[in-house]
mmCIF file of C-alpha atoms in Angstrom:
data_model
loop_
_atom_site.group_PDB
_atom_site.id
_atom_site.type_symbol
_atom_site.label_atom_id
_atom_site.label_comp_id
_atom_site.label_asym_id
_atom_site.label_seq_id
_atom_site.Cartn_x
_atom_site.Cartn_y
_atom_site.Cartn_z
ATOM 1 C CA MET A 1 290.661 200.277 133.039
ATOM 2 C CA TYR A 2 291.108 197.305 135.403
ATOM 3 C CA ARG A 3 294.801 197.229 134.754
ATOM 4 C CA PHE A 4 295.375 201.036 133.951
ATOM 5 C CA SER A 5 296.736 201.841 137.366
ATOM 6 C CA ASN A 6 299.086 198.985 137.420
ATOM 7 C CA THR A 7 300.433 199.968 133.937
ATOM 8 C CA VAL A 8 300.973 203.638 135.017
ATOM 9 C CA ILE A 9 302.709 202.619 138.159
ATOM 10 C CA GLY A 10 304.770 200.147 136.198
ATOM 11 C CA TYR A 11 305.957 202.884 133.774
ATOM 12 C CA LEU A 12 306.490 205.531 136.577
ATOM 13 C CA ASN A 13 308.542 203.345 138.635
ATOM 14 C CA LEU A 14 310.678 202.293 135.607
ATOM 15 C CA LEU A 15 311.637 205.896 134.954
ATOM 16 C CA THR A 16 312.494 206.513 138.599
ATOM 17 C CA LEU A 17 314.353 203.366 138.491
ATOM 18 C CA LEU A 18 316.370 204.565 135.605
ATOM 19 C CA ALA A 19 316.805 208.198 137.199
ATOM 20 C CA SER A 20 318.358 206.599 140.242
ATOM 21 C CA ILE A 21 321.378 205.397 138.306
ATOM 22 C CA PRO A 22 322.743 208.881 137.505
ATOM 23 C CA ILE A 23 322.113 209.928 141.099
ATOM 24 C CA ILE A 24 324.200 207.076 142.332
ATOM 25 C CA GLY A 25 326.804 207.767 139.759
ATOM 26 C CA GLY A 26 326.986 211.427 140.760
ATOM 27 C CA GLY A 27 327.456 210.443 144.448
ATOM 28 C CA LEU A 28 330.406 208.014 143.535
ATOM 29 C CA TRP A 29 331.965 210.587 141.254
ATOM 30 C CA LEU A 30 331.852 213.288 144.112
ATOM 31 C CA ALA A 31 333.621 210.743 146.350
ATOM 32 C CA ARG A 32 336.727 211.288 144.123
ATOM 33 C CA SER A 33 336.550 215.072 144.341
ATOM 34 C CA SER A 34 338.908 216.807 146.759
ATOM 35 C CA GLU A 35 336.625 219.873 146.944
ATOM 36 C CA THR A 36 335.150 220.113 150.509
ATOM 37 C CA CYS A 37 331.981 221.574 149.264
ATOM 38 C CA GLU A 38 331.289 218.715 146.832
ATOM 39 C CA SER A 39 332.358 215.800 149.104
ATOM 40 C CA THR A 40 329.593 216.941 151.739
ATOM 41 C CA LEU A 41 327.092 215.972 149.127
ATOM 42 C CA GLN A 42 328.346 212.462 148.678
ATOM 43 C CA VAL A 43 326.534 210.665 151.481
ATOM 44 C CA PRO A 44 323.013 212.258 150.784
ATOM 45 C CA LEU A 45 323.172 211.699 147.085
ATOM 46 C CA LEU A 46 324.111 207.913 147.596
ATOM 47 C CA VAL A 47 321.477 207.453 150.218
ATOM 48 C CA LEU A 48 318.791 209.170 147.972
ATOM 49 C CA GLY A 49 319.961 206.992 144.958
ATOM 50 C CA PHE A 50 319.775 203.793 146.715
ATOM 51 C CA VAL A 51 316.332 204.592 148.293
ATOM 52 C CA VAL A 52 314.829 205.590 144.990
ATOM 53 C CA LEU A 53 316.266 202.450 143.377
ATOM 54 C CA LEU A 54 314.894 200.122 146.031
ATOM 55 C CA VAL A 55 311.491 201.660 146.222
ATOM 56 C CA SER A 56 311.175 201.848 142.357
ATOM 57 C CA LEU A 57 312.181 198.322 141.958
ATOM 58 C CA ALA A 58 309.562 197.169 144.505
ATOM 59 C CA GLY A 59 306.872 199.221 142.834
ATOM 60 C CA PHE A 60 307.749 198.076 139.397
ATOM 61 C CA VAL A 61 307.842 194.423 140.182
ATOM 62 C CA GLY A 62 304.785 194.724 142.135
ATOM 63 C CA ALA A 63 302.765 196.499 139.448
ATOM 64 C CA CYS A 64 304.078 194.295 136.610
ATOM 65 C CA PHE A 65 303.643 190.872 138.093
ATOM 66 C CA ASN A 66 300.711 191.683 140.323
ATOM 67 C CA LEU A 67 302.515 190.861 143.610
ATOM 68 C CA ALA A 68 300.478 192.380 146.310
ATOM 69 C CA TRP A 69 303.184 191.996 148.938
ATOM 70 C CA ALA A 70 305.641 193.908 146.922
ATOM 71 C CA LEU A 71 303.076 196.710 146.312
ATOM 72 C CA TRP A 72 302.423 196.720 149.999
ATOM 73 C CA LEU A 73 305.988 197.403 150.807
ATOM 74 C CA TYR A 74 306.118 199.950 148.159
ATOM 75 C CA LEU A 75 303.310 201.708 149.517
ATOM 76 C CA LEU A 76 304.776 201.649 152.985
ATOM 77 C CA ALA A 77 308.061 203.031 151.730
ATOM 78 C CA MET A 78 306.316 205.679 149.923
ATOM 79 C CA LEU A 79 304.367 206.715 152.883
ATOM 80 C CA VAL A 80 307.478 207.082 155.062
ATOM 81 C CA LEU A 81 309.228 208.991 152.146
ATOM 82 C CA ILE A 82 306.434 211.343 151.861
ATOM 83 C CA GLY A 83 306.267 211.950 155.613
ATOM 84 C CA ALA A 84 309.860 212.539 155.873
ATOM 85 C CA LEU A 85 309.942 214.832 152.933
ATOM 86 C CA LEU A 86 307.002 216.884 154.219
ATOM 87 C CA GLY A 87 308.879 217.261 157.607
ATOM 88 C CA ILE A 88 311.949 218.560 155.871
ATOM 89 C CA THR A 89 309.996 220.945 153.924
ATOM 90 C CA VAL A 90 308.165 222.477 156.829
ATOM 91 C CA PHE A 91 311.318 222.697 158.782
ATOM 92 C CA GLY A 92 313.160 224.214 155.607
ATOM 93 C CA PHE A 93 310.613 226.977 155.452
ATOM 94 C CA ALA A 94 310.697 227.672 159.039
ATOM 95 C CA VAL A 95 314.397 228.201 159.325
ATOM 96 C CA THR A 96 314.899 229.994 156.167
ATOM 97 C CA GLY A 97 312.312 232.549 156.804
ATOM 98 C CA GLY A 98 313.289 236.291 156.505
ATOM 99 C CA GLY A 99 316.960 237.062 155.854
ATOM 100 C CA GLY A 100 319.651 239.574 156.839
ATOM 101 C CA ALA A 101 320.182 241.532 153.559
ATOM 102 C CA VAL A 102 320.802 245.225 154.204
ATOM 103 C CA ALA A 103 321.066 247.590 151.249
ATOM 104 C CA VAL A 104 324.248 249.648 151.131
ATOM 105 C CA PRO A 105 323.594 253.285 149.989
ATOM 106 C CA GLY A 106 325.275 253.981 146.538
ATOM 107 C CA ARG A 107 326.287 250.423 145.964
ATOM 108 C CA ASN A 108 324.748 247.456 143.944
ATOM 109 C CA TYR A 109 325.614 244.969 146.528
ATOM 110 C CA LYS A 110 323.977 244.205 149.865
ATOM 111 C CA GLU A 111 325.560 243.345 153.360
ATOM 112 C CA TYR A 112 324.340 240.878 155.692
ATOM 113 C CA ARG A 113 323.762 240.653 159.578
ATOM 114 C CA LEU A 114 324.131 237.547 161.457
ATOM 115 C CA GLU A 115 321.420 238.328 164.132
ATOM 116 C CA SER A 116 318.823 238.552 161.427
ATOM 117 C CA TYR A 117 318.662 234.760 160.744
ATOM 118 C CA SER A 118 316.916 232.200 162.763
ATOM 119 C CA GLY A 119 318.363 230.901 166.074
ATOM 120 C CA TRP A 120 318.952 227.355 164.654
ATOM 121 C CA LEU A 121 321.023 228.453 161.830
ATOM 122 C CA ARG A 122 323.041 230.848 163.969
ATOM 123 C CA ARG A 123 323.676 228.260 166.538
ATOM 124 C CA ARG A 124 324.958 225.796 163.842
ATOM 125 C CA ILE A 125 327.267 228.255 162.118
ATOM 126 C CA GLU A 126 328.754 229.446 165.329
ATOM 127 C CA GLU A 127 329.693 225.931 166.393
ATOM 128 C CA PRO A 128 333.647 225.635 165.738
ATOM 129 C CA LYS A 129 333.317 222.267 163.942
ATOM 130 C CA TYR A 130 330.714 223.492 161.457
ATOM 131 C CA TRP A 131 332.271 226.825 160.820
ATOM 132 C CA GLN A 132 335.710 225.477 160.222
ATOM 133 C CA THR A 133 333.966 223.125 157.495
ATOM 134 C CA ALA A 134 332.048 226.050 156.192
ATOM 135 C CA ARG A 135 335.312 228.280 156.164
ATOM 136 C CA ALA A 136 337.189 225.789 154.217
ATOM 137 C CA CYS A 137 334.396 225.482 151.752
ATOM 138 C CA VAL A 138 334.457 229.342 151.172
ATOM 139 C CA VAL A 139 338.218 229.346 150.752
ATOM 140 C CA GLY A 140 338.144 226.411 148.495
ATOM 141 C CA SER A 141 335.464 228.232 146.171
ATOM 142 C CA ARG A 142 338.065 230.935 145.505
ATOM 143 C CA ALA A 143 335.345 233.618 145.503
ATOM 144 C CA CYS A 144 337.536 236.244 147.052
ATOM 145 C CA GLU A 145 340.308 235.484 144.258
ATOM 146 C CA LYS A 146 337.528 236.573 141.520
ATOM 147 C CA ILE A 147 337.441 240.180 143.043
ATOM 148 C CA ALA A 148 340.978 240.559 144.218
ATOM 149 C CA SER A 149 341.832 242.751 141.304
ATOM 150 C CA TRP A 150 338.756 245.055 141.490
ATOM 151 C CA THR A 151 339.326 248.808 141.763
ATOM 152 C CA PRO A 152 337.261 251.115 143.997
ATOM 153 C CA LEU A 153 335.228 251.935 140.938
ATOM 154 C CA ASP A 154 334.199 248.370 140.619
ATOM 155 C CA TYR A 155 333.045 248.063 144.043
ATOM 156 C CA LEU A 156 330.704 251.165 143.249
ATOM 157 C CA GLN A 157 329.184 249.816 140.124
ATOM 158 C CA ARG A 158 329.291 245.875 140.342
ATOM 159 C CA SER A 159 327.326 243.415 142.559
ATOM 160 C CA LEU A 160 328.621 240.808 144.924
ATOM 161 C CA THR A 161 327.438 237.489 145.937
ATOM 162 C CA PRO A 162 326.629 237.090 149.693
ATOM 163 C CA ILE A 163 329.946 235.312 150.359
ATOM 164 C CA GLN A 164 332.010 237.845 148.515
ATOM 165 C CA SER A 165 330.136 240.727 150.354
ATOM 166 C CA GLY A 166 330.674 239.106 153.757
ATOM 167 C CA CYS A 167 333.971 237.388 153.551
ATOM 168 C CA CYS A 168 336.130 239.170 150.919
ATOM 169 C CA LYS A 169 335.918 242.801 152.298
ATOM 170 C CA PRO A 170 335.370 244.685 155.471
ATOM 171 C CA PRO A 171 331.913 246.208 156.083
ATOM 172 C CA THR A 172 331.384 249.275 154.110
ATOM 173 C CA SER A 173 330.940 251.487 157.353
ATOM 174 C CA CYS A 174 334.408 250.639 158.438
ATOM 175 C CA THR A 175 336.920 253.479 158.395
ATOM 176 C CA TYR A 176 340.700 253.011 158.314
ATOM 177 C CA ASP A 177 343.461 255.368 158.683
ATOM 178 C CA GLY A 178 347.040 254.062 157.507
ATOM 179 C CA GLY A 179 345.633 250.591 157.678
ATOM 180 C CA THR A 180 344.212 250.785 161.197
ATOM 181 C CA THR A 181 340.703 251.347 162.387
ATOM 182 C CA ILE A 182 339.761 254.584 163.963
ATOM 183 C CA SER A 183 337.185 255.331 166.637
ATOM 184 C CA ALA A 184 334.629 252.861 167.732
ATOM 185 C CA GLN A 185 333.305 250.666 164.895
ATOM 186 C CA ASP A 186 331.776 247.260 164.122
ATOM 187 C CA GLU A 187 333.828 244.481 165.520
ATOM 188 C CA ASP A 188 334.269 242.951 162.142
ATOM 189 C CA CYS A 189 336.222 245.946 161.168
ATOM 190 C CA TYR A 190 339.005 244.874 163.703
ATOM 191 C CA ARG A 191 338.794 241.238 162.221
ATOM 192 C CA TRP A 192 339.610 242.274 158.788
ATOM 193 C CA ASN A 193 343.057 241.828 157.459
ATOM 194 C CA ASN A 194 344.528 242.309 153.897
ATOM 195 C CA ALA A 195 346.279 238.856 153.942
ATOM 196 C CA ALA A 196 344.634 236.761 151.278
ATOM 197 C CA SER A 197 344.459 233.881 153.913
ATOM 198 C CA VAL A 198 342.843 235.978 156.381
ATOM 199 C CA LEU A 199 340.610 238.682 154.856
ATOM 200 C CA CYS A 200 337.280 238.693 156.622
ATOM 201 C CA TYR A 201 336.919 234.789 157.160
ATOM 202 C CA GLU A 202 336.372 235.166 160.921
ATOM 203 C CA CYS A 203 333.900 237.943 160.628
ATOM 204 C CA ASP A 204 330.336 237.635 161.689
ATOM 205 C CA SER A 205 329.494 239.076 158.217
ATOM 206 C CA CYS A 206 331.175 236.296 156.615
ATOM 207 C CA LYS A 207 329.199 233.802 158.695
ATOM 208 C CA ALA A 208 326.125 235.681 157.550
ATOM 209 C CA GLY A 209 326.992 235.723 154.043
ATOM 210 C CA VAL A 210 327.205 231.930 154.244
ATOM 211 C CA LEU A 211 323.901 231.592 156.020
ATOM 212 C CA GLU A 212 322.370 233.812 153.193
ATOM 213 C CA GLN A 213 323.614 231.512 150.598
ATOM 214 C CA VAL A 214 322.536 228.505 152.480
ATOM 215 C CA ARG A 215 319.053 230.344 153.004
ATOM 216 C CA GLU A 216 318.575 230.843 149.271
ATOM 217 C CA ASP A 217 319.629 227.350 148.273
ATOM 218 C CA TRP A 218 317.340 225.854 151.078
ATOM 219 C CA HIS A 219 314.477 228.034 150.130
ATOM 220 C CA LYS A 220 314.741 226.948 146.515
ATOM 221 C CA LEU A 221 314.906 223.365 147.588
ATOM 222 C CA SER A 222 311.945 223.616 149.938
ATOM 223 C CA VAL A 223 309.825 224.954 146.894
ATOM 224 C CA LEU A 224 311.122 222.057 144.811
ATOM 225 C CA ASN A 225 310.114 219.807 147.706
ATOM 226 C CA VAL A 226 306.427 220.862 147.403
ATOM 227 C CA VAL A 227 306.281 219.976 143.735
ATOM 228 C CA ILE A 228 307.825 216.613 144.595
ATOM 229 C CA LEU A 229 305.369 216.115 147.285
ATOM 230 C CA ILE A 230 302.439 216.692 144.967
ATOM 231 C CA PHE A 231 303.968 214.210 142.532
ATOM 232 C CA LEU A 232 304.673 211.592 145.216
ATOM 233 C CA ILE A 233 301.118 211.967 146.573
ATOM 234 C CA GLY A 234 299.785 211.466 142.935
ATOM 235 C CA ILE A 235 301.952 208.211 142.537
ATOM 236 C CA TYR A 236 300.795 206.876 146.045
ATOM 237 C CA SER A 237 297.179 207.415 145.015
ATOM 238 C CA ILE A 238 297.584 205.462 141.867
ATOM 239 C CA GLY A 239 299.628 202.906 143.737
ATOM 240 C CA CYS A 240 296.820 202.157 146.105
ATOM 241 C CA CYS A 241 294.652 201.469 143.105
ATOM 242 C CA ALA A 242 297.332 199.187 141.710
ATOM 243 C CA PHE A 243 297.464 197.340 145.153
ATOM 244 C CA ARG A 244 293.669 196.920 145.170
ATOM 245 C CA ASN A 245 293.899 195.512 141.525
ATOM 246 C CA SER A 246 296.760 192.924 142.582
ATOM 247 C CA ARG A 247 294.292 191.736 145.569
ATOM 248 C CA ARG A 248 291.485 191.399 143.055
ATOM 249 C CA SER A 249 293.647 189.374 140.795
ATOM 250 C CA GLU A 250 294.264 186.784 143.633
ATOM 251 C CA THR A 251 290.731 186.298 144.794
ATOM 252 C CA ASP A 252 288.575 187.529 141.806
ATOM 253 C CA TYR A 253 286.621 189.598 144.318
ATOM 254 C CA PRO A 254 286.238 193.387 144.289
ATOM 255 C CA TYR A 255 287.612 193.918 147.683
ATOM 256 C CA GLY A 256 290.047 191.067 147.990
ATOM 257 C CA GLU A 257 287.975 188.623 149.808
ATOM 258 C CA ASN A 258 285.995 185.688 148.534
ATOM 259 C CA ARG A 259 282.610 185.692 150.316
ATOM 260 C CA MET A 260 280.877 182.840 148.553
ATOM 261 C CA SER A 261 279.526 180.413 151.254
ATOM 262 C CA LYS A 262 279.421 177.612 148.921
ATOM 263 C CA ILE A 263 283.204 177.700 148.296
ATOM 264 C CA ARG A 264 283.940 178.476 151.967
ATOM 265 C CA PRO A 265 281.343 176.404 153.977
ATOM 266 C CA ARG A 266 280.453 177.315 157.710
ATOM 267 C CA TRP A 267 282.294 175.317 160.308
ATOM 268 C CA ASP A 268 279.271 173.294 161.062
ATOM 269 C CA TYR A 269 278.550 172.089 157.550
ATOM 270 C CA TYR A 270 280.741 168.869 157.669
ATOM 271 C CA TRP A 271 279.111 167.964 161.033
ATOM 272 C CA TRP A 272 275.548 168.616 159.610
ATOM 273 C CA ARG A 273 276.315 166.303 156.445
ATOM 274 C CA TRP A 274 277.744 163.487 158.793
ATOM 275 C CA LEU A 275 274.401 163.563 160.771
ATOM 276 C CA ARG A 276 272.344 163.503 157.536
ATOM 277 C CA ASP A 277 274.257 160.374 156.252
ATOM 278 C CA GLN A 278 273.816 158.656 159.451
ATOM 279 C CA ARG A 279 270.094 159.279 159.403
ATOM 280 C CA GLU A 280 269.788 157.993 155.864
ATOM 281 C CA GLN A 281 271.543 154.820 156.847
ATOM 282 C CA LEU A 282 269.193 154.218 159.660
ATOM 283 C CA TYR A 283 266.154 154.647 157.489
#
């Protein structure tokens, strides 16, 4: 049982060390992709892969060779990683609460309202720089091309993704006469255009559809982060035991400090022995 925690930490970090290789490879592969949506994941994947690689390497070396300093660095990095992941998870749950889905009577799909999302998400999506990137991502996904040949009956019977519902068609409440809107309607009704390059890409409903997709993905990621946090906290606890074992192997004392006075004499021991020898010489 004395080396059990070191063995467990060694095997766990060997597994995470091997797992970091496909993560880094995936990031390098995405660097060759021309798709906007995929290239945005390149930097996060590479950073995550190298962080996992370095942390796992420190934990593996420290546990296998009983290097207390390597395990200390490993535990410090794990503590920072747990804190960062905890902050990201709490923030994710805070900004992805609720949602803007509104049921449409007689339809299987839902429509989305921009004002129903958190202020932070709305401010981000409404900034021209971020919306142009998101818009390019939507166009590049070709989501609208997949429903371009739908008949009115298809819209009555089939479902739509949030992006298809918000970006590929006008709001269901819009009324047109000869291709032009009539009476006062939602502003998105005036933004709609049949041209394949325009559609409703500049509509608030399109921004809301993108936010809904982001909200769903982010919420799933936050749930996964909770599982990862529990796993990391368990590894951190075992790592603390491995660190203590490494300190014991250096000093052979349970708490990492040799307290035997005969091995480490007091500061006045040598002075006392010198006085004793002088006294023996006199007598």
